[in-house]
Amino acid sequence: MKKLGCLTYGIVGLGLMGGSIAKSIRENVLDVQGATGKILGADRNAAALELSLEQHIVDETFCMEKVDVMLSECDFVFVCLYPHATLDFLCTHSAAFKSGSIVTDISGVKALLFENIEKFSREDVDFIPGHPMAGSEKEGFVNSSGGIFKNHNYIIMPVAGVKKENLELFKLLVSTMGFTRIVETDSVTHDSKIAFTSQLCHVIASALVDSAEDTGVTAFGGGSFEDLTRIAMINAPLWTELFLANKKELLAHISSFESSLSKLKNFIQNGDAASLEKTLTEVREKRISMGRIDSVYKA
Amino acid sequence: MKKLGCLTYGIVGLGLMGGSIAKSIRENVLDVQGATGKILGADRNAAALELSLEQHIVDETFCMEKVDVMLSECDFVFVCLYPHATLDFLCTHSAAFKSGSIVTDISGVKALLFENIEKFSREDVDFIPGHPMAGSEKEGFVNSSGGIFKNHNYIIMPVAGVKKENLELFKLLVSTMGFTRIVETDSVTHDSKIAFTSQLCHVIASALVDSAEDTGVTAFGGGSFEDLTRIAMINAPLWTELFLANKKELLAHISSFESSLSKLKNFIQNGDAASLEKTLTEVREKRISMGRIDSVYKA
């Protein structure tokens, strides 16, 4: 198997996620004795490129007009763009990938890619769509951090025919970056589950803030409101795209959540203490059996 | 003004909150050079009493049958029981409070107390209802901790006629315990705001867990679902009581949240990217202007 420390990594898009991936590879893979590999970075934002060079995260930078030159040198490419931009990028630059390279993305919705896969797939390049389940309410390279992946989940949806050794190499890389649970699934399952664990949560947090009477409520906060609305400090263009690109799945989960909410509301309305307490007891047990409470993430 | 370190504190109910208050007073007020005060504790649970003595948190314990003896010695009483039990306790034991003492409670809903205040109020005892805005999804003295109050809010609703020096003493005590923001308000405002920041959040978290298809979803979690549902590990009997005791306010907030959710759902349903992005942008700004993001609590 190829050695991670000797590969050339290409990051397309040095925002919060691309920057964090670059920093994590730098810290965990390349700042290691004997490592000879390097990281190349491309972005349309010159300031992000400059900063990534200055901080010695990236060895060489490329403007987007020159990105094909970069791609031709990379063994491992992370496309870290918004969902539609990811598809556009793959379609436009597919021919530039180095033969034998591994290409991945981080898009939060996969239907878009899988519906168009014949437009960019190549027999000599292994495409392993992925979704690192970590992030921040902050944005941009300036807020990126190699540490945000520690103990988090990484979902991968390898396309049929991917070389086994490349899949193993990919898993080894993300483990080395700090991810502890690599979930291998298909894009349909991914989009459905993510609509629940991620997109629905962002819709709920946004609706909760939207429904606040005023901005002074935090004087009455004890942590619950703060926990539920951290993610309401939302990247509006990105999440608009994610919500709409996964519309069908997301709407189904919103409806299901509305039913549960309505059930609890009716118990309260009717003063039905017995049903309320029974449901809350079941909820408590269900949540506990789900495991992975937040302390894991804050460790 | 009286010296905090020289007073006798009484804690009625050594559960998670009573235990945490006792530990915080022990650590911050009494484990200080020159302090001569003590903490007395009463509970119906013998194991909690025993543990509190063993850990040197409480100096003397009382079963509930003997609680009047304890109350007659205390300068400062914290009634740390469920809402209805708090009202019952105050009504039943009002005569036992030491003349000149300060009595407070921690109930999450205040209407119940204020509607019945003539049943337990005394001219020679200062009742200062309070609500420490901190907690945990864990329960019982065994999970209590003096550190959970650090940087949190304390809401107080002093009744008319409370002596100024006693109010100052109360504020000094909770500041010393670690609370950084003391919000003075009336019970109606408290119940309305808390229905939003606390009870609505618990209803939402519970509905979200209730609506989960299965308990395997955390494999697809990235922190959002975990953040939103920590409080779904809910104390069912307590929250059933809190929801029903603040029914009118809570139902109003649930309806308002449902409207906001429905608005976002319609934008998604209609593929209305412009309205969705506009609303999310406003939500982001609104949340940021609310301040007190969760990092404050995790510091």
Coordinates of C-alpha atoms in Angstrom, one line a residue:
Chain A
M1 CA 0.0 0.0 0.0
K2 CA 1.1 3.5 -0.7
K3 CA 2.5 5.5 2.3
L4 CA 0.3 8.4 3.4
G5 CA 3.4 10.4 4.3
C6 CA 4.8 10.3 0.8
L7 CA 1.7 11.4 -1.2
T8 CA 0.7 14.7 -2.8
Y9 CA -2.6 16.0 -1.5
G10 CA -4.7 18.5 -3.4
I11 CA -7.4 20.6 -1.6
V12 CA -9.8 22.4 -3.9
G13 CA -11.5 25.1 -1.8
L14 CA -9.6 26.3 1.3
G15 CA -12.7 27.3 3.3
L16 CA -13.5 26.1 6.8
M17 CA -13.7 22.5 5.8
G18 CA -10.9 22.4 3.2
G19 CA -8.7 24.4 5.5
S20 CA -9.4 22.0 8.4
I21 CA -8.7 19.0 6.2
A22 CA -5.4 20.5 5.0
K23 CA -4.4 21.4 8.6
S24 CA -5.3 17.9 9.9
I25 CA -3.3 16.3 7.1
R26 CA -0.4 18.6 7.8
E27 CA -0.4 17.9 11.6
N28 CA -1.1 14.2 11.5
V29 CA 0.4 12.9 8.2
L30 CA 3.1 15.3 7.0
D31 CA 4.6 16.8 10.2
V32 CA 5.9 13.3 10.9
Q33 CA 9.5 12.1 10.6
G34 CA 10.3 10.7 7.2
A35 CA 7.3 12.3 5.5
T36 CA 8.1 13.6 2.0
G37 CA 4.5 14.4 0.8
K38 CA 3.0 17.8 0.2
I39 CA -0.2 19.7 0.1
L40 CA -1.3 21.8 -2.8
G41 CA -4.2 24.2 -2.5
A42 CA -6.6 25.9 -4.9
D43 CA -9.1 28.6 -4.2
R44 CA -10.6 31.6 -5.9
N45 CA -9.9 33.6 -2.8
A46 CA -6.3 35.0 -2.9
A47 CA -6.3 35.9 0.8
A48 CA -7.1 32.3 1.8
L49 CA -4.3 31.0 -0.5
E50 CA -1.8 33.5 0.9
L51 CA -2.7 32.7 4.6
S52 CA -2.4 28.9 3.9
L53 CA 1.1 29.4 2.5
E54 CA 2.1 31.8 5.3
Q55 CA 1.0 29.3 7.9
H56 CA 2.9 26.5 6.1
I57 CA -0.3 24.5 5.8
V58 CA 0.0 24.3 2.1
D59 CA 3.2 23.9 0.1
E60 CA 2.0 25.5 -3.1
T61 CA -1.1 27.4 -4.1
F62 CA -3.0 27.6 -7.4
C63 CA -5.7 30.0 -8.6
M64 CA -8.7 28.3 -10.0
E65 CA -7.6 29.0 -13.6
K66 CA -4.5 26.9 -12.9
V67 CA -6.2 24.1 -11.0
D68 CA -5.8 21.5 -13.7
V69 CA -2.0 21.8 -13.3
M70 CA -2.4 21.1 -9.6
L71 CA -4.8 18.1 -10.2
S72 CA -2.3 16.5 -12.5
E73 CA 0.2 16.3 -9.7
C74 CA -2.1 15.0 -6.9
D75 CA -2.4 11.4 -5.6
F76 CA -5.3 12.4 -3.4
V77 CA -7.8 15.2 -4.2
F78 CA -10.4 16.6 -1.7
V79 CA -13.0 18.7 -3.5
C80 CA -14.3 21.0 -0.7
L81 CA -16.9 23.1 -2.4
Y82 CA -20.7 23.6 -2.1
P83 CA -22.8 20.8 -3.5
H84 CA -23.6 22.3 -7.0
A85 CA -20.1 23.7 -7.3
T86 CA -18.7 20.2 -6.5
L87 CA -20.6 18.7 -9.3
D88 CA -19.6 21.5 -11.7
F89 CA -16.0 21.1 -10.7
L90 CA -15.9 17.4 -11.2
C91 CA -17.6 17.6 -14.6
T92 CA -15.3 20.4 -15.8
H93 CA -12.0 19.1 -14.5
S94 CA -12.4 15.3 -14.6
A95 CA -9.9 15.0 -17.4
A96 CA -7.2 16.7 -15.4
F97 CA -7.0 14.2 -12.6
K98 CA -3.8 12.2 -12.4
S99 CA -4.2 8.6 -13.5
G100 CA -4.5 6.3 -10.5
S101 CA -5.4 9.1 -8.1
I102 CA -8.1 9.0 -5.4
V103 CA -10.7 11.8 -5.6
T104 CA -13.2 12.6 -2.9
D105 CA -15.6 15.4 -2.0
I106 CA -17.3 16.6 1.2
S107 CA -20.7 17.6 0.0
G108 CA -23.5 17.1 2.5
V109 CA -25.9 15.8 -0.2
K110 CA -24.9 13.0 -2.6
A111 CA -27.9 12.5 -4.9
L112 CA -26.7 15.4 -7.1
L113 CA -23.4 13.6 -7.7
F114 CA -24.6 10.1 -8.1
E115 CA -27.3 11.2 -10.6
N116 CA -24.6 12.7 -12.8
I117 CA -21.7 10.3 -12.1
E118 CA -21.3 9.2 -15.7
K119 CA -20.4 12.8 -16.6
F120 CA -17.2 12.8 -14.6
S121 CA -16.2 9.2 -13.7
R122 CA -13.1 7.8 -15.1
E123 CA -11.9 4.2 -15.1
D124 CA -8.4 5.1 -14.0
V125 CA -9.4 7.4 -11.1
D126 CA -11.1 6.1 -7.9
F127 CA -13.9 8.4 -6.8
I128 CA -14.8 7.9 -3.1
P129 CA -17.6 10.3 -2.1
G130 CA -17.3 11.2 1.6
H131 CA -18.9 13.3 4.3
P132 CA -16.8 14.3 7.3
M133 CA -19.4 14.7 10.0
A134 CA -17.9 17.7 11.7
G135 CA -17.9 21.4 11.2
S136 CA -18.4 24.8 12.9
E137 CA -20.8 27.7 12.9
K138 CA -17.8 29.8 11.9
E139 CA -16.6 30.1 8.3
G140 CA -13.5 30.4 6.1
F141 CA -9.9 29.3 6.2
V142 CA -9.2 31.7 9.0
N143 CA -11.5 29.7 11.3
S144 CA -10.4 26.3 10.2
S145 CA -8.8 23.9 12.6
G146 CA -7.2 20.4 12.3
G147 CA -8.7 19.4 15.6
I148 CA -12.4 19.5 14.7
F149 CA -12.4 16.0 13.4
K150 CA -11.3 14.2 16.6
N151 CA -13.8 11.5 17.6
H152 CA -16.2 12.3 14.8
N153 CA -17.9 10.1 12.2
Y154 CA -16.8 9.9 8.5
I155 CA -19.4 8.6 6.1
I156 CA -18.1 7.2 2.8
M157 CA -20.0 5.9 -0.2
P158 CA -17.4 4.3 -2.5
V159 CA -18.7 3.8 -6.0
A160 CA -18.7 0.3 -7.5
G161 CA -15.3 -0.8 -8.8
V162 CA -13.1 1.2 -6.5
K163 CA -9.8 -0.5 -5.9
K164 CA -9.7 -2.2 -2.5
E165 CA -6.3 -0.8 -1.7
N166 CA -7.4 2.7 -2.4
L167 CA -10.4 2.3 -0.2
E168 CA -8.2 1.1 2.6
L169 CA -5.8 4.0 2.0
F170 CA -8.7 6.4 2.3
K171 CA -9.9 4.9 5.6
L172 CA -6.4 4.9 7.0
L173 CA -6.1 8.6 6.1
V174 CA -9.3 9.7 7.8
S175 CA -8.5 7.6 10.8
T176 CA -5.1 9.3 11.0
M177 CA -6.9 12.6 10.8
G178 CA -8.8 11.8 14.0
F179 CA -12.1 10.3 12.8
T180 CA -13.0 7.3 14.9
R181 CA -16.0 5.9 13.2
I182 CA -16.0 5.3 9.4
V183 CA -19.5 4.4 8.2
E184 CA -19.6 2.8 4.7
T185 CA -23.0 3.2 3.1
D186 CA -24.8 4.1 -0.2
S187 CA -25.8 7.6 -1.2
V188 CA -29.5 7.0 -0.8
T189 CA -29.1 6.0 2.8
H190 CA -26.7 8.8 3.4
D191 CA -29.1 11.5 2.1
S192 CA -32.0 10.1 4.1
K193 CA -30.1 9.8 7.4
I194 CA -28.3 13.2 7.0
A195 CA -31.7 14.8 6.3
F196 CA -32.5 13.8 9.8
T197 CA -29.3 14.2 11.8
S198 CA -28.1 17.3 10.1
Q199 CA -30.5 19.2 7.9
L200 CA -33.6 18.8 10.1
C201 CA -31.6 19.9 13.1
H202 CA -30.6 23.1 11.2
V203 CA -34.2 23.7 10.2
I204 CA -35.4 23.3 13.8
A205 CA -32.6 25.5 15.2
S206 CA -33.4 28.2 12.6
A207 CA -37.2 28.0 13.3
L208 CA -36.5 28.3 17.0
V209 CA -34.5 31.5 16.7
D210 CA -37.0 32.8 14.1
S211 CA -39.8 32.3 16.7
A212 CA -38.0 34.2 19.5
E213 CA -39.9 37.3 20.6
D214 CA -36.8 39.3 21.0
T215 CA -33.0 39.0 21.3
G216 CA -33.0 39.4 25.0
V217 CA -34.1 35.8 25.8
T218 CA -30.6 34.6 26.5
A219 CA -30.8 36.5 29.8
F220 CA -33.1 33.6 30.7
G221 CA -31.0 30.9 29.1
G222 CA -29.5 28.0 31.0
G223 CA -27.7 26.2 28.3
S224 CA -30.6 24.4 26.5
F225 CA -31.5 27.2 24.2
E226 CA -27.8 27.9 23.6
D227 CA -27.2 24.2 22.7
L228 CA -30.2 24.0 20.4
T229 CA -29.4 27.2 18.5
R230 CA -25.6 27.2 18.1
I231 CA -26.1 25.9 14.6
A232 CA -28.6 28.7 13.9
M233 CA -25.5 30.8 13.3
I234 CA -25.9 29.3 9.9
N235 CA -24.1 29.7 6.6
A236 CA -27.3 30.8 4.7
P237 CA -26.2 30.2 1.1
L238 CA -24.7 26.8 1.8
W239 CA -27.7 25.5 3.8
T240 CA -30.2 26.9 1.4
E241 CA -28.5 24.7 -1.2
L242 CA -28.3 21.7 1.0
F243 CA -32.0 21.9 2.1
L244 CA -33.2 22.2 -1.5
A245 CA -30.8 19.6 -2.9
N246 CA -32.3 17.1 -0.4
K247 CA -35.8 18.4 -0.4
K248 CA -37.8 15.2 -0.6
E249 CA -35.9 13.5 2.3
L250 CA -35.9 16.6 4.4
L251 CA -39.6 17.3 4.0
A252 CA -40.4 13.8 5.1
H253 CA -38.4 14.2 8.3
I254 CA -39.9 17.7 9.0
S255 CA -43.4 16.2 8.7
S256 CA -42.5 13.3 11.0
F257 CA -41.0 15.8 13.5
E258 CA -44.1 17.9 13.3
S259 CA -46.3 14.9 14.1
S260 CA -44.2 14.1 17.2
L261 CA -44.3 17.7 18.3
S262 CA -48.1 17.8 17.8
K263 CA -48.5 14.7 19.9
L264 CA -46.6 16.2 22.8
K265 CA -48.5 19.5 22.3
N266 CA -51.8 17.7 22.5
F267 CA -50.8 15.9 25.7
I268 CA -50.0 19.3 27.2
Q269 CA -53.1 20.9 25.9
N270 CA -55.3 18.1 27.4
G271 CA -53.3 18.1 30.7
D272 CA -52.7 14.4 30.0
A273 CA -49.9 13.9 32.5
A274 CA -49.9 10.1 32.2
S275 CA -49.3 10.0 28.4
L276 CA -46.8 12.9 28.6
E277 CA -44.7 11.2 31.3
K278 CA -44.9 7.8 29.4
T279 CA -43.7 9.4 26.1
L280 CA -41.0 11.4 27.9
T281 CA -39.8 8.2 29.6
E282 CA -39.6 6.4 26.3
V283 CA -37.8 9.4 24.7
R284 CA -35.3 9.3 27.5
E285 CA -34.6 5.6 27.0
K286 CA -34.5 5.9 23.2
R287 CA -32.0 8.8 23.5
I288 CA -29.8 6.9 25.9
S289 CA -29.8 3.8 23.7
M290 CA -28.6 6.0 20.8
G291 CA -25.3 6.5 22.6
R292 CA -22.6 9.0 21.6
I293 CA -23.8 11.8 23.8
D294 CA -22.2 15.2 23.2
S295 CA -19.6 14.7 25.9
V296 CA -17.8 12.5 23.4
Y297 CA -17.5 15.4 21.0
K298 CA -16.3 17.8 23.7
A299 CA -13.6 15.5 25.1
Chain B
M1 CA -24.5 43.0 56.3
K2 CA -24.3 39.4 57.6
K3 CA -21.2 37.5 56.6
L4 CA -21.9 34.6 54.2
G5 CA -19.1 32.5 55.8
C6 CA -20.8 32.6 59.2
L7 CA -24.4 31.6 58.3
T8 CA -26.2 28.3 58.6
Y9 CA -27.5 27.0 55.3
G10 CA -30.4 24.5 55.0
I11 CA -30.9 22.5 51.8
V12 CA -34.3 20.8 51.5
G13 CA -33.9 18.1 48.9
L14 CA -30.4 16.8 48.1
G15 CA -30.9 15.8 44.5
L16 CA -28.9 17.0 41.5
M17 CA -29.7 20.7 42.2
G18 CA -29.8 20.7 46.0
G19 CA -26.6 18.7 46.0
S20 CA -24.9 21.0 43.5
I21 CA -26.0 24.1 45.6
A22 CA -24.7 22.5 48.8
K23 CA -21.4 21.6 47.1
S24 CA -21.0 25.1 45.6
I25 CA -21.6 26.7 49.0
R26 CA -19.2 24.3 50.6
E27 CA -16.5 25.0 48.0
N28 CA -16.9 28.8 47.6
V29 CA -18.3 30.0 50.9
L30 CA -17.4 27.6 53.7
D31 CA -14.1 26.1 52.7
V32 CA -12.6 29.5 53.2
Q33 CA -10.4 30.7 56.1
G34 CA -12.4 32.1 58.9
A35 CA -15.7 30.6 57.9
T36 CA -17.7 29.2 60.8
G37 CA -21.0 28.5 59.0
K38 CA -22.5 25.2 58.3
I39 CA -24.8 23.3 55.9
L40 CA -27.7 21.2 57.1
G41 CA -29.5 18.9 54.7
A42 CA -32.9 17.2 54.6
D43 CA -34.1 14.6 52.2
R44 CA -36.4 11.6 52.2
N45 CA -33.7 9.5 50.6
A46 CA -31.4 8.1 53.3
A47 CA -28.7 7.2 50.9
A48 CA -28.4 10.8 49.6
L49 CA -28.1 12.1 53.2
E50 CA -25.5 9.5 54.1
L51 CA -23.4 10.3 51.0
S52 CA -23.6 14.1 51.7
L53 CA -22.3 13.6 55.2
E54 CA -19.6 11.1 54.1
Q55 CA -18.3 13.6 51.5
H56 CA -18.3 16.4 54.1
I57 CA -20.7 18.5 52.0
V58 CA -23.3 18.7 54.7
D59 CA -22.5 19.0 58.4
E60 CA -25.7 17.5 59.7
T61 CA -28.6 15.6 58.1
F62 CA -32.3 15.4 58.9
C63 CA -35.0 13.1 57.7
M64 CA -38.1 14.9 56.4
E65 CA -40.0 14.2 59.6
K66 CA -37.5 16.2 61.5
V67 CA -37.1 19.0 58.9
D68 CA -38.8 21.6 61.2
V69 CA -35.9 21.3 63.6
M70 CA -33.5 22.0 60.8
L71 CA -35.5 25.0 59.5
S72 CA -35.5 26.6 62.9
E73 CA -31.7 26.8 62.8
C74 CA -31.2 28.1 59.3
D75 CA -30.4 31.6 58.2
F76 CA -30.7 30.6 54.6
V77 CA -33.0 27.9 53.2
F78 CA -33.0 26.5 49.7
V79 CA -36.1 24.5 48.9
C80 CA -34.9 22.2 46.1
L81 CA -38.0 20.1 45.3
Y82 CA -40.3 19.7 42.3
P83 CA -42.7 22.5 41.7
H84 CA -45.8 21.1 43.4
A85 CA -43.7 19.6 46.2
T86 CA -42.1 23.1 46.7
L87 CA -45.5 24.7 47.2
D88 CA -46.6 21.9 49.6
F89 CA -43.4 22.1 51.6
L90 CA -43.7 25.9 52.0
C91 CA -47.3 25.7 53.0
T92 CA -46.7 22.9 55.5
H93 CA -43.5 24.1 57.1
S94 CA -43.8 27.9 56.9
A95 CA -44.2 28.2 60.6
A96 CA -40.9 26.5 61.2
F97 CA -38.6 29.0 59.5
K98 CA -36.3 31.0 61.8
S99 CA -37.4 34.5 62.2
G100 CA -35.3 36.8 60.0
S101 CA -34.2 34.0 57.7
I102 CA -34.1 34.1 53.9
V103 CA -36.0 31.4 52.1
T104 CA -35.7 30.6 48.4
D105 CA -36.7 27.9 46.0
I106 CA -35.4 26.7 42.6
S107 CA -38.7 25.7 40.9
G108 CA -38.7 26.2 37.2
V109 CA -42.3 27.6 37.2
K110 CA -43.4 30.3 39.6
A111 CA -47.1 30.9 38.9
L112 CA -47.9 28.1 41.3
L113 CA -46.1 29.8 44.2
F114 CA -47.2 33.3 43.5
E115 CA -50.9 32.3 43.3
N116 CA -50.6 30.7 46.7
I117 CA -48.2 33.1 48.4
E118 CA -50.6 34.2 51.1
K119 CA -50.6 30.5 52.3
F120 CA -47.0 30.5 53.4
S121 CA -45.6 34.1 53.5
R122 CA -44.5 35.5 56.8
E123 CA -43.7 39.1 57.7
D124 CA -40.5 38.1 59.5
V125 CA -39.1 35.8 56.8
D126 CA -37.8 37.1 53.4
F127 CA -39.0 34.8 50.5
I128 CA -36.9 35.4 47.4
P129 CA -38.0 32.9 44.7
G130 CA -35.2 32.1 42.4
H131 CA -34.3 30.0 39.4
P132 CA -30.7 28.9 38.9
M133 CA -30.4 28.5 35.1
A134 CA -28.1 25.4 35.1
G135 CA -28.6 21.7 35.3
S136 CA -27.7 18.4 33.8
E137 CA -29.4 15.5 32.1
K138 CA -28.1 13.4 35.0
E139 CA -30.0 13.1 38.2
G140 CA -29.5 12.7 42.0
F141 CA -27.0 13.8 44.6
V142 CA -24.5 11.3 43.2
N143 CA -24.3 13.4 39.9
S144 CA -24.4 16.8 41.6
S145 CA -21.4 19.2 41.2
G146 CA -20.6 22.6 42.6
G147 CA -19.1 23.6 39.2
I148 CA -22.3 23.5 37.1
F149 CA -23.2 27.1 37.9
K150 CA -20.1 28.8 36.6
N151 CA -20.9 31.6 34.2
H152 CA -24.7 30.8 34.3
N153 CA -27.7 33.0 34.8
Y154 CA -29.7 33.2 38.1
I155 CA -33.2 34.6 37.8
I156 CA -34.7 36.1 41.0
M157 CA -38.2 37.3 41.6
P158 CA -38.1 39.0 45.1
V159 CA -41.6 39.5 46.6
A160 CA -42.6 43.0 47.6
G161 CA -41.2 44.1 50.9
V162 CA -38.1 42.0 51.0
K163 CA -35.4 43.7 53.0
K164 CA -32.8 45.3 50.8
E165 CA -29.9 43.9 52.8
N166 CA -31.3 40.4 52.5
L167 CA -31.6 40.8 48.7
E168 CA -28.0 42.0 48.5
L169 CA -26.9 39.1 50.6
F170 CA -28.7 36.7 48.3
K171 CA -27.1 38.2 45.2
L172 CA -23.7 38.1 46.9
L173 CA -24.2 34.4 47.7
V174 CA -25.1 33.4 44.1
S175 CA -22.3 35.4 42.7
T176 CA -19.9 33.7 45.0
M177 CA -21.3 30.4 43.8
G178 CA -20.2 31.2 40.3
F179 CA -23.3 32.7 38.7
T180 CA -22.3 35.7 36.5
R181 CA -25.6 37.3 35.5
I182 CA -28.4 37.9 38.1
V183 CA -31.6 38.8 36.4
E184 CA -34.2 40.4 38.6
T185 CA -37.8 40.1 37.2
D186 CA -41.3 39.2 38.1
S187 CA -42.9 35.8 38.1
V188 CA -45.0 36.4 35.0
T189 CA -42.1 37.5 32.9
H190 CA -40.0 34.5 34.3
D191 CA -42.7 31.9 33.4
S192 CA -43.1 33.3 29.9
K193 CA -39.4 33.5 29.1
I194 CA -38.6 30.2 30.6
A195 CA -41.4 28.6 28.6
F196 CA -39.4 29.6 25.6
T197 CA -35.7 29.2 26.6
S198 CA -36.2 26.0 28.6
Q199 CA -39.5 24.2 28.3
L200 CA -40.0 24.7 24.6
C201 CA -36.4 23.5 24.0
H202 CA -37.1 20.3 26.0
V203 CA -40.3 19.7 24.1
I204 CA -38.5 20.1 20.8
A205 CA -35.6 17.8 21.8
S206 CA -38.0 15.2 23.0
A207 CA -40.1 15.4 19.7
L208 CA -36.9 15.1 17.7
V209 CA -35.9 11.9 19.4
D210 CA -39.4 10.6 19.3
S211 CA -39.5 11.2 15.5
A212 CA -36.2 9.3 14.9
E213 CA -36.7 6.2 12.7
D214 CA -34.3 4.1 14.7
T215 CA -31.6 4.4 17.4
G216 CA -28.8 3.9 14.8
V217 CA -28.9 7.5 13.5
T218 CA -26.0 8.6 15.7
A219 CA -23.7 6.8 13.3
F220 CA -24.6 9.6 10.9
G221 CA -24.3 12.4 13.5
G222 CA -21.9 15.2 13.4
G223 CA -22.7 17.1 16.6
S224 CA -25.9 18.9 15.7
F225 CA -28.2 16.1 16.6
E226 CA -26.2 15.4 19.7
D227 CA -26.4 19.1 20.7
L228 CA -30.1 19.3 20.1
T229 CA -31.0 16.1 22.0
R230 CA -28.7 16.1 25.0
I231 CA -31.7 17.4 27.0
A232 CA -34.0 14.6 25.7
M233 CA -32.3 12.4 28.3
I234 CA -35.1 14.0 30.3
N235 CA -36.3 13.6 33.9
A236 CA -39.8 12.6 32.8
P237 CA -41.8 13.2 36.0
L238 CA -40.2 16.6 36.6
W239 CA -40.7 17.9 33.1
T240 CA -44.2 16.6 32.9
E241 CA -44.9 18.7 36.0
L242 CA -43.1 21.7 34.6
F243 CA -44.8 21.5 31.2
L244 CA -48.3 21.3 32.7
A245 CA -47.7 23.9 35.4
N246 CA -46.8 26.4 32.7
K247 CA -49.2 25.1 30.1
K248 CA -50.6 28.4 28.7
E249 CA -47.2 30.0 28.1
L250 CA -45.6 26.9 26.8
L251 CA -48.5 26.2 24.3
A252 CA -48.2 29.8 23.0
H253 CA -44.5 29.3 22.3
I254 CA -45.0 25.9 20.7
S255 CA -47.5 27.4 18.3
S256 CA -45.2 30.2 17.5
F257 CA -42.4 27.8 16.8
E258 CA -44.7 25.7 14.7
S259 CA -45.4 28.7 12.5
S260 CA -41.8 29.4 12.0
L261 CA -41.1 25.8 11.1
S262 CA -44.0 25.8 8.7
K263 CA -42.7 28.9 7.1
L264 CA -39.3 27.3 6.4
K265 CA -41.0 24.1 5.3
N266 CA -43.1 25.9 2.7
F267 CA -40.0 27.7 1.3
I268 CA -38.3 24.3 0.9
Q269 CA -41.5 22.7 -0.5
N270 CA -41.7 25.5 -3.1
G271 CA -38.0 25.5 -3.9
D272 CA -38.1 29.2 -2.9
A273 CA -34.3 29.6 -2.5
A274 CA -34.5 33.4 -2.3
S275 CA -36.9 33.5 0.7
L276 CA -35.1 30.6 2.4
E277 CA -31.7 32.3 2.1
K278 CA -33.2 35.6 3.3
T279 CA -34.8 34.1 6.3
L280 CA -31.7 32.0 7.2
T281 CA -29.6 35.2 6.9
E282 CA -31.9 37.0 9.3
V283 CA -31.9 34.0 11.7
R284 CA -28.1 34.0 11.7
E285 CA -28.0 37.7 12.5
K286 CA -30.6 37.4 15.2
R287 CA -28.8 34.5 16.9
I288 CA -25.5 36.3 16.8
S289 CA -27.1 39.4 18.3
M290 CA -28.4 37.3 21.1
G291 CA -24.9 36.7 22.4
R292 CA -24.0 34.2 25.0
I293 CA -23.1 31.4 22.6
D294 CA -22.5 28.0 24.1
S295 CA -18.8 28.4 24.3
V296 CA -19.4 30.7 27.3
Y297 CA -20.9 27.8 29.1
K298 CA -18.2 25.3 28.2
A299 CA -15.3 27.6 29.2

